[in-house]
Structure formats: structure tokens, C-alpha cells
Amino acid sequence: MEFRFPRILFYIKPIAKAVAGLLFFCCCLAVAQKLLRRAEYLQRVSTLEEERPLFSFGIIADVQYGDLDDVMKRHGSVRHYRNALYLLREAVQHWKEENRIQFALQLGDIIDGRNTRFKTSENALRDVLQEFDGVPFVVHHIWGNHEFYNFSRNYLMKSPLFTAQENATDVEEVVKKEADAVYYDFSPYKGYRFVILDNYDVSMCGIGREKDSPQYKQAEKILRQVNKNENLNSPEGLVGLDQRFVMFNGAVGEDQLQWLRETLEFARQQGEKVVVSGHVPVHPKSCYAMCLLWNYQDVLNILEDFSDIVLAYFSGHNHESGYHYDSGNEIHHVTLPGVIEVPLGSNAFGTVEVFSDRLVMHGVGELESRVMK
């Protein structure tokens, strides 16, 4: 009896070729789009390069240093713990050599939570903070989930990572806030105000909040209403934006929301433009759903109410980065790539120049450069 191959086998090779061709086309298209954006950025910058910025600042996120061996995560990325310190050093050296930034925004997760397993949290924190010794600019530290894996709020408030108190401004004479508040604002240049949010105000994350605190209890109630998993860090069974209800995210509390609104109202009365920052993204189109603030809509509502003065929201947390321009409100949502997961030989930080009508981000490595008007 003559053996015959099933007819479907004759189609496999041309189908495979077609699929490979499609994948190659998609890759080429993605590269072309990135090159086009880069060309547009360079063209726009070159036409404006004679104008000097009002001021500049540095920006970096998710260093997550630890004197630890590299680890491959389930989604395939590699966390280069030791290399992260060298990348932070490179960023600081870059800013020092540029000699033009007034301050740097360190957007949180400066050391990794795995340090707790090896009891190296304090050593790791000492190592990263040493990189900022003697710098000719101010550093603003934001707290992320990994800060709370390593330290309690009481510890952090006594550490150099607590930069709220030393940056008190005239707004505090008008807008009151909680005594132990981590959120704050500062004005680096006349007519501009920067607002730093505490995205883990309401949280169960790590050892940040005492379990009997109102914020911890509120966070547990919020989480358990949506997330039915035994492991509250797991998004299993959650669909769409509900995937944000995991323990490594948090929420902005009611008092902080009121403070934000009143601070923005003060800025509007003063004729100031505002840039807002926090560790966790607040726009669902600027990150994966699993990395979104629990009550992102509450924050967005306030930013949109003041869209005449709010220019941008900068965050980290989502290591693959993200960007969304809310054209209806003219607010840029920029999510920085995580230093901890950039490919070897690359980096992820930037310098942002502030002009009267735009922000110009000069990215290094994985951080894309862009002009934000």
C-alpha cells in the first residue's frame, strides 16, 4: 500500500514562510517607527537649540540595586542587581558632567526587595546613597513598593530617602497636610511647581504600614473586595483593569487627594505650571494594568480639573516603560523603564529641559527622547 503524506503537510512550509515574513515585517515596522520618532525629536530640537531652557532636571526609576546574582523573571527579562549600581553611577556622573540640572527625581525602588532575604537592606541603601555624595544638585527620592519590602515608614522617615521635610515650601502655610505625610511639593523656578505623591499612602505593601493602622485596614478591604486569591500579589482570575488590585500597588488616601487639589488650586492662583510625580502610573494607557494605581481615576479627575496648569505626570514601577499623551487634557503621562531590567550595555535615565512652552526629554539608553508641548 502506497503511503501518502496528509495534504496539510504540503502547506506547512509556505505558511511558515508567510508567518516568518509577517513577523519580520512587524519588527521592521517597529524599528522604523522608533527611528521616525527619533528623527522627529532631533528635527524639533535642532530648530530650537538656540533657545536656552529655564531649568533642567534629571530623572531615573527602579534602580533596585542589590549585591545579588542576576535573576531571570517569569516573563523572560533579567534583573541585573549588581549592574544597577554601575548604571546609577553612570547617570549621576552624566548629570555632573552636564552641569546643568537643578535637581534629580529618583522615582522609587532604589534597592530591591530581595535584599531582605539576605539581610543586606541597609548595606544596599548605603551603597546607592553614596553615589549621590557631593553632587551639585538636589535629589528628590520617591518611595516605591521595594522601599517598603525593606523598611518601615518610621525607618524611611529617619533616612536620607525622606526628602519631604527638607523641601518645605510656602504652600504649607496655606495648604495643610498630615504630620507624617511623605507627599510634598517644591518650586525649583519661579512659575513652576513640582508635586510628589505618595502612591502607597493606603497600602498593605511589605512592612510599610502597621497592620493595625487605618491605612492598612482600608487597603486590605479594597483588595479583598476584588482579589479573591490567597496570594494577594497574584492577579490570577482578574480581568482588564482589575488586574491592578494586587498588593504591590497602592492608593492615594482621601487627605492626600484633598491636599493635591488644594495645592493645584494654590498653583493656579499663583500662575504656576505643575509637574506631578509618583512611583506608580495613574493613566491606564501608560502602563500594564497590573502596574496601575488602585484609585487612579481619583487622581486623574483632579489632574484633569487642573489641565490648564498640569504639564505631565512622571512615574516608574512598570519596568518596560510607557507613554501616553492625553490630548483632551494636554497632559503627558511618562512611565520610565526600570534600570534593573535594561539590557547589558544600555541604561535608562534622562535629562528634562523645561522651556516656557514645552518639556524636552533627552533620554539615554532605553529611555526614549521626546518633545512634550
Short mmCIF file of C-alpha atoms in Angstrom, two decimals:
data_model
loop_
_atom_site.label_atom_id
_atom_site.label_comp_id
_atom_site.label_asym_id
_atom_site.label_seq_id
_atom_site.Cartn_x
_atom_site.Cartn_y
_atom_site.Cartn_z
CA MET A 1 0.00 0.00 0.00
CA GLU A 2 1.45 3.38 -1.02
CA PHE A 3 1.97 5.81 1.88
CA ARG A 4 0.85 9.36 1.27
CA PHE A 5 1.56 12.41 3.39
CA PRO A 6 -1.55 14.26 4.56
CA ARG A 7 -2.28 17.19 2.24
CA ILE A 8 -1.96 19.69 5.11
CA LEU A 9 1.78 18.95 5.31
CA PHE A 10 2.29 20.40 1.85
CA TYR A 11 1.01 23.77 3.13
CA ILE A 12 3.08 23.96 6.32
CA LYS A 13 6.25 25.27 4.68
CA PRO A 14 4.62 28.14 2.75
CA ILE A 15 2.53 29.04 5.83
CA ALA A 16 5.67 29.08 7.99
CA LYS A 17 7.40 31.29 5.44
CA ALA A 18 4.44 33.66 5.40
CA VAL A 19 4.34 33.87 9.21
CA ALA A 20 8.10 34.48 9.38
CA GLY A 21 7.77 37.18 6.74
CA LEU A 22 4.97 38.84 8.69
CA LEU A 23 6.97 38.79 11.92
CA PHE A 24 9.96 40.25 10.11
CA PHE A 25 7.76 42.99 8.64
CA CYS A 26 6.33 43.83 12.08
CA CYS A 27 9.83 44.06 13.58
CA CYS A 28 10.98 46.31 10.74
CA LEU A 29 7.88 48.48 11.17
CA ALA A 30 8.52 48.87 14.92
CA VAL A 31 12.14 49.84 14.29
CA ALA A 32 11.10 52.26 11.55
CA GLN A 33 8.54 53.91 13.84
CA LYS A 34 11.14 54.32 16.58
CA LEU A 35 13.64 55.80 14.12
CA LEU A 36 10.96 58.13 12.79
CA ARG A 37 10.13 59.36 16.30
CA ARG A 38 13.85 59.86 16.94
CA ALA A 39 14.22 61.82 13.69
CA GLU A 40 11.22 63.99 14.55
CA TYR A 41 12.67 64.63 18.02
CA LEU A 42 16.08 65.60 16.58
CA GLN A 43 14.47 67.86 13.99
CA ARG A 44 12.34 69.64 16.56
CA VAL A 45 15.28 70.01 18.96
CA SER A 46 17.63 71.30 16.25
CA THR A 47 15.22 74.05 15.25
CA LEU A 48 15.01 75.19 18.87
CA GLU A 49 18.53 74.52 20.12
CA GLU A 50 19.50 78.20 20.22
CA GLU A 51 16.91 78.83 22.93
CA ARG A 52 18.11 78.13 26.47
CA PRO A 53 15.87 76.20 28.88
CA LEU A 54 14.54 77.88 32.00
CA PHE A 55 15.92 74.99 34.07
CA SER A 56 16.64 71.26 33.80
CA PHE A 57 16.28 68.18 35.96
CA GLY A 58 17.44 64.57 35.91
CA ILE A 59 15.14 61.58 36.12
CA ILE A 60 15.62 57.85 36.81
CA ALA A 61 13.48 54.96 38.09
CA ASP A 62 13.63 51.45 39.53
CA VAL A 63 17.35 51.01 40.14
CA GLN A 64 16.58 48.11 42.53
CA TYR A 65 20.20 47.52 43.45
CA GLY A 66 21.37 44.57 45.49
CA ASP A 67 24.71 42.79 45.85
CA LEU A 68 22.95 39.75 44.41
CA ASP A 69 23.26 37.38 41.47
CA ASP A 70 21.19 38.09 38.37
CA VAL A 71 17.74 36.53 38.24
CA MET A 72 15.55 35.75 35.21
CA LYS A 73 11.90 36.61 35.80
CA ARG A 74 8.98 34.52 34.59
CA HIS A 75 8.27 36.87 31.70
CA GLY A 76 11.81 36.38 30.39
CA SER A 77 13.53 39.61 31.46
CA VAL A 78 16.71 39.51 33.57
CA ARG A 79 17.28 41.60 36.67
CA HIS A 80 20.92 42.67 36.83
CA TYR A 81 21.19 43.59 40.51
CA ARG A 82 24.88 44.43 40.76
CA ASN A 83 25.00 46.13 37.38
CA ALA A 84 22.23 48.50 38.51
CA LEU A 85 24.67 50.28 40.84
CA TYR A 86 27.05 50.98 37.95
CA LEU A 87 24.18 52.31 35.85
CA LEU A 88 23.14 54.66 38.66
CA ARG A 89 26.77 55.80 38.93
CA GLU A 90 26.84 56.42 35.19
CA ALA A 91 23.66 58.51 35.40
CA VAL A 92 24.97 60.63 38.28
CA GLN A 93 28.31 61.13 36.52
CA HIS A 94 26.46 62.15 33.35
CA TRP A 95 24.47 64.79 35.24
CA LYS A 96 27.58 66.06 36.99
CA GLU A 97 29.44 66.42 33.70
CA GLU A 98 26.45 68.11 32.05
CA ASN A 99 26.47 70.56 34.95
CA ARG A 100 23.01 71.88 34.12
CA ILE A 101 20.39 70.11 36.25
CA GLN A 102 18.96 71.80 39.34
CA PHE A 103 17.65 68.57 40.83
CA ALA A 104 17.07 64.88 40.13
CA LEU A 105 13.86 62.89 40.55
CA GLN A 106 14.58 59.37 41.77
CA LEU A 107 11.19 57.77 41.14
CA GLY A 108 11.41 54.93 43.66
CA ASP A 109 12.56 51.33 44.16
CA ILE A 110 16.16 52.37 44.63
CA ILE A 111 17.06 48.98 46.18
CA ASP A 112 15.44 45.60 45.58
CA GLY A 113 13.19 43.70 47.98
CA ARG A 114 15.36 40.57 47.66
CA ASN A 115 17.86 42.29 49.95
CA THR A 116 15.65 41.35 52.89
CA ARG A 117 16.23 37.64 52.21
CA PHE A 118 19.98 38.11 52.65
CA LYS A 119 19.75 40.80 55.36
CA THR A 120 21.59 43.28 53.13
CA SER A 121 18.97 46.08 53.01
CA GLU A 122 20.96 48.66 54.98
CA ASN A 123 24.18 47.90 53.11
CA ALA A 124 22.43 48.21 49.76
CA LEU A 125 20.84 51.52 50.77
CA ARG A 126 24.21 52.83 51.94
CA ASP A 127 25.80 51.87 48.62
CA VAL A 128 23.24 53.63 46.41
CA LEU A 129 23.12 56.76 48.55
CA GLN A 130 26.89 57.06 48.36
CA GLU A 131 26.52 57.59 44.61
CA PHE A 132 24.84 60.92 45.38
CA ASP A 133 27.51 62.13 47.82
CA GLY A 134 28.71 65.62 46.96
CA VAL A 135 26.51 66.09 43.89
CA PRO A 136 25.90 69.73 42.88
CA PHE A 137 22.14 69.25 42.69
CA VAL A 138 19.23 68.35 44.97
CA VAL A 139 17.87 64.79 44.91
CA HIS A 140 14.19 64.10 45.47
CA HIS A 141 13.51 60.49 46.50
CA ILE A 142 10.10 58.91 45.92
CA TRP A 143 9.11 55.71 47.75
CA GLY A 144 8.02 52.63 45.82
CA ASN A 145 6.96 49.13 46.80
CA HIS A 146 10.56 47.92 47.16
CA GLU A 147 11.31 50.58 49.77
CA PHE A 148 8.52 49.04 51.83
CA TYR A 149 9.75 45.47 51.31
CA ASN A 150 12.96 46.58 53.01
CA PHE A 151 11.94 49.22 55.55
CA SER A 152 9.05 50.53 57.63
CA ARG A 153 7.76 54.06 57.17
CA ASN A 154 9.26 55.05 60.51
CA TYR A 155 12.68 53.89 59.36
CA LEU A 156 12.39 55.64 56.00
CA MET A 157 11.32 58.92 57.60
CA LYS A 158 14.59 58.97 59.55
CA SER A 159 16.67 58.09 56.48
CA PRO A 160 18.09 60.24 53.64
CA LEU A 161 15.27 58.87 51.46
CA PHE A 162 12.87 61.17 53.30
CA THR A 163 13.19 64.39 51.31
CA ALA A 164 9.78 65.86 52.10
CA GLN A 165 10.72 67.81 55.22
CA GLU A 166 13.81 69.49 53.80
CA ASN A 167 11.83 70.72 50.79
CA ALA A 168 9.03 72.52 52.61
CA THR A 169 7.57 75.41 50.60
CA ASP A 170 5.33 78.42 51.01
CA VAL A 171 2.33 76.26 50.07
CA GLU A 172 2.44 74.65 53.51
CA GLU A 173 1.45 77.97 55.00
CA VAL A 174 -1.78 77.76 53.02
CA VAL A 175 -2.40 74.03 52.39
CA LYS A 176 -2.14 71.80 55.45
CA LYS A 177 -1.29 68.10 55.36
CA GLU A 178 -0.85 65.17 57.74
CA ALA A 179 2.07 65.41 60.16
CA ASP A 180 3.70 62.23 58.84
CA ALA A 181 2.98 62.98 55.17
CA VAL A 182 5.51 61.80 52.59
CA TYR A 183 3.84 63.70 49.76
CA TYR A 184 5.06 67.26 49.20
CA ASP A 185 5.70 69.99 46.65
CA PHE A 186 8.57 72.29 45.75
CA SER A 187 9.22 75.16 43.38
CA PRO A 188 12.63 75.00 41.65
CA TYR A 189 11.98 78.03 39.46
CA LYS A 190 9.57 80.95 39.57
CA GLY A 191 6.31 79.97 37.89
CA TYR A 192 6.83 76.20 38.24
CA ARG A 193 5.81 73.74 40.94
CA PHE A 194 6.58 70.04 41.28
CA VAL A 195 4.25 67.76 43.23
CA ILE A 196 5.47 64.47 44.72
CA LEU A 197 2.76 61.91 45.52
CA ASP A 198 2.80 59.02 47.98
CA ASN A 199 1.25 56.20 45.94
CA TYR A 200 1.45 53.80 48.90
CA ASP A 201 -0.44 56.01 51.31
CA VAL A 202 -3.13 53.30 51.50
CA SER A 203 -1.25 50.03 51.24
CA MET A 204 -0.55 46.54 52.55
CA CYS A 205 2.81 46.52 50.81
CA GLY A 206 5.70 44.95 52.74
CA ILE A 207 6.27 46.39 56.20
CA GLY A 208 5.42 49.96 55.24
CA ARG A 209 2.23 50.27 57.30
CA GLU A 210 1.50 48.74 60.68
CA LYS A 211 -1.19 46.08 60.33
CA ASP A 212 -3.43 47.84 62.84
CA SER A 213 -3.17 51.21 61.05
CA PRO A 214 -6.29 52.64 59.35
CA GLN A 215 -4.46 52.75 56.02
CA TYR A 216 -3.50 49.07 56.16
CA LYS A 217 -7.04 48.03 57.10
CA GLN A 218 -8.51 50.16 54.33
CA ALA A 219 -6.07 48.67 51.82
CA GLU A 220 -6.98 45.12 52.87
CA LYS A 221 -10.67 45.88 52.45
CA ILE A 222 -10.11 47.35 48.98
CA LEU A 223 -8.00 44.40 47.85
CA ARG A 224 -10.18 41.60 49.18
CA GLN A 225 -13.29 43.05 47.60
CA VAL A 226 -11.77 42.39 44.18
CA ASN A 227 -8.86 39.97 44.55
CA LYS A 228 -10.03 36.55 45.82
CA ASN A 229 -6.61 34.91 45.62
CA GLU A 230 -4.87 33.61 48.71
CA ASN A 231 -1.74 35.35 47.42
CA LEU A 232 -2.81 38.99 47.07
CA ASN A 233 0.19 39.70 44.85
CA SER A 234 -1.33 37.40 42.22
CA PRO A 235 -3.65 38.80 39.53
CA GLU A 236 -4.98 35.33 38.70
CA GLY A 237 -8.65 35.49 37.78
CA LEU A 238 -8.64 39.27 37.48
CA VAL A 239 -9.66 40.74 34.14
CA GLY A 240 -8.71 44.01 32.45
CA LEU A 241 -8.00 46.96 34.73
CA ASP A 242 -8.99 44.89 37.77
CA GLN A 243 -5.52 43.35 37.49
CA ARG A 244 -4.26 46.45 39.31
CA PHE A 245 -5.71 45.14 42.56
CA VAL A 246 -2.56 43.38 43.74
CA MET A 247 -0.58 44.01 46.90
CA PHE A 248 2.44 45.59 45.20
CA ASN A 249 0.27 48.56 44.20
CA GLY A 250 -1.47 51.04 46.48
CA ALA A 251 -3.76 54.05 46.63
CA VAL A 252 -3.69 57.76 47.38
CA GLY A 253 -5.69 58.47 50.54
CA GLU A 254 -8.51 60.98 50.92
CA ASP A 255 -6.43 63.50 52.87
CA GLN A 256 -3.72 63.40 50.20
CA LEU A 257 -6.28 63.79 47.41
CA GLN A 258 -7.63 66.88 49.15
CA TRP A 259 -4.09 68.21 49.62
CA LEU A 260 -3.38 67.63 45.92
CA ARG A 261 -6.48 69.54 44.87
CA GLU A 262 -5.72 72.44 47.21
CA THR A 263 -2.05 72.55 46.16
CA LEU A 264 -3.01 72.70 42.50
CA GLU A 265 -5.55 75.43 43.26
CA PHE A 266 -2.81 77.41 45.01
CA ALA A 267 -0.52 76.91 41.99
CA ARG A 268 -3.25 78.11 39.64
CA GLN A 269 -3.76 81.25 41.72
CA GLN A 270 -0.01 81.89 41.56
CA GLY A 271 0.04 81.41 37.78
CA GLU A 272 2.31 78.37 38.05
CA LYS A 273 2.74 75.36 35.79
CA VAL A 274 2.88 71.97 37.51
CA VAL A 275 4.65 68.64 37.03
CA VAL A 276 3.40 65.71 39.14
CA SER A 277 5.40 62.58 40.00
CA GLY A 278 4.82 59.32 41.83
CA HIS A 279 6.18 55.79 41.73
CA VAL A 280 3.00 54.25 40.27
CA PRO A 281 1.41 55.28 36.93
CA VAL A 282 -2.07 56.82 37.03
CA HIS A 283 -3.15 56.50 33.40
CA PRO A 284 -4.15 53.03 32.13
CA LYS A 285 -2.69 53.78 28.69
CA SER A 286 0.78 54.49 30.12
CA CYS A 287 1.43 51.06 31.69
CA TYR A 288 0.27 47.47 32.08
CA ALA A 289 -2.96 47.16 34.07
CA MET A 290 -1.07 45.23 36.76
CA CYS A 291 1.08 48.30 37.48
CA LEU A 292 -1.69 50.89 37.82
CA LEU A 293 -2.66 52.85 40.94
CA TRP A 294 -5.76 51.39 42.63
CA ASN A 295 -7.65 54.70 42.64
CA TYR A 296 -6.02 56.08 39.52
CA GLN A 297 -9.30 57.66 38.41
CA ASP A 298 -9.48 59.83 41.54
CA VAL A 299 -6.03 61.24 40.77
CA LEU A 300 -6.80 61.62 37.05
CA ASN A 301 -10.00 63.52 37.84
CA ILE A 302 -8.04 66.08 39.84
CA LEU A 303 -5.27 66.41 37.23
CA GLU A 304 -7.89 66.89 34.52
CA ASP A 305 -9.65 69.55 36.60
CA PHE A 306 -6.36 71.45 36.54
CA SER A 307 -5.31 70.55 33.00
CA ASP A 308 -4.73 74.24 32.31
CA ILE A 309 -1.64 74.11 34.56
CA VAL A 310 -0.62 70.41 34.81
CA LEU A 311 2.00 69.56 32.19
CA ALA A 312 2.97 65.96 32.92
CA TYR A 313 2.95 63.00 35.30
CA PHE A 314 6.22 61.04 35.64
CA SER A 315 6.36 57.55 37.17
CA GLY A 316 8.26 54.25 37.22
CA HIS A 317 7.08 50.82 38.51
CA ASN A 318 6.26 49.41 35.04
CA HIS A 319 9.75 48.30 34.03
CA GLU A 320 9.09 48.18 30.30
CA SER A 321 8.24 51.89 30.25
CA GLY A 322 5.20 53.55 28.70
CA TYR A 323 3.90 56.83 27.38
CA HIS A 324 0.50 58.35 26.72
CA TYR A 325 -0.42 61.85 25.67
CA ASP A 326 -3.87 62.71 26.98
CA SER A 327 -4.70 65.05 24.10
CA GLY A 328 -8.05 66.04 25.56
CA ASN A 329 -6.36 67.47 28.65
CA GLU A 330 -2.90 68.06 27.15
CA ILE A 331 -1.15 66.07 29.90
CA HIS A 332 1.82 63.82 29.18
CA HIS A 333 2.00 60.54 31.14
CA VAL A 334 5.57 59.25 31.08
CA THR A 335 6.49 55.88 32.62
CA LEU A 336 10.24 55.36 32.79
CA PRO A 337 11.89 52.00 32.03
CA GLY A 338 13.35 50.24 35.05
CA VAL A 339 17.14 50.43 35.31
CA ILE A 340 17.17 46.99 36.91
CA GLU A 341 15.99 45.25 33.72
CA VAL A 342 17.72 47.15 30.91
CA PRO A 343 19.92 45.00 28.64
CA LEU A 344 23.61 44.87 29.50
CA GLY A 345 25.45 47.68 27.79
CA SER A 346 22.48 50.03 27.98
CA ASN A 347 20.97 52.33 30.62
CA ALA A 348 17.70 54.17 31.31
CA PHE A 349 17.76 57.75 32.60
CA GLY A 350 17.31 61.20 31.22
CA THR A 351 17.61 64.95 31.47
CA VAL A 352 14.47 67.03 31.07
CA GLU A 353 14.79 70.62 29.88
CA VAL A 354 11.95 72.95 30.80
CA PHE A 355 11.07 75.72 28.37
CA SER A 356 8.22 78.20 28.61
CA ASP A 357 6.12 76.19 26.13
CA ARG A 358 7.43 72.61 26.34
CA LEU A 359 9.37 69.89 28.12
CA VAL A 360 12.23 68.27 26.21
CA MET A 361 13.34 64.87 27.48
CA HIS A 362 16.82 63.78 26.43
CA GLY A 363 16.77 60.05 27.08
CA VAL A 364 19.79 57.80 27.48
CA GLY A 365 19.65 54.13 26.52
CA GLU A 366 16.17 52.64 26.87
CA LEU A 367 14.51 55.94 27.79
CA GLU A 368 13.10 57.44 24.63
CA SER A 369 13.76 61.11 23.92
CA ARG A 370 10.72 63.25 23.17
CA VAL A 371 9.47 66.83 22.93
CA MET A 372 6.34 67.39 25.04
CA LYS A 373 4.35 70.52 24.22
#
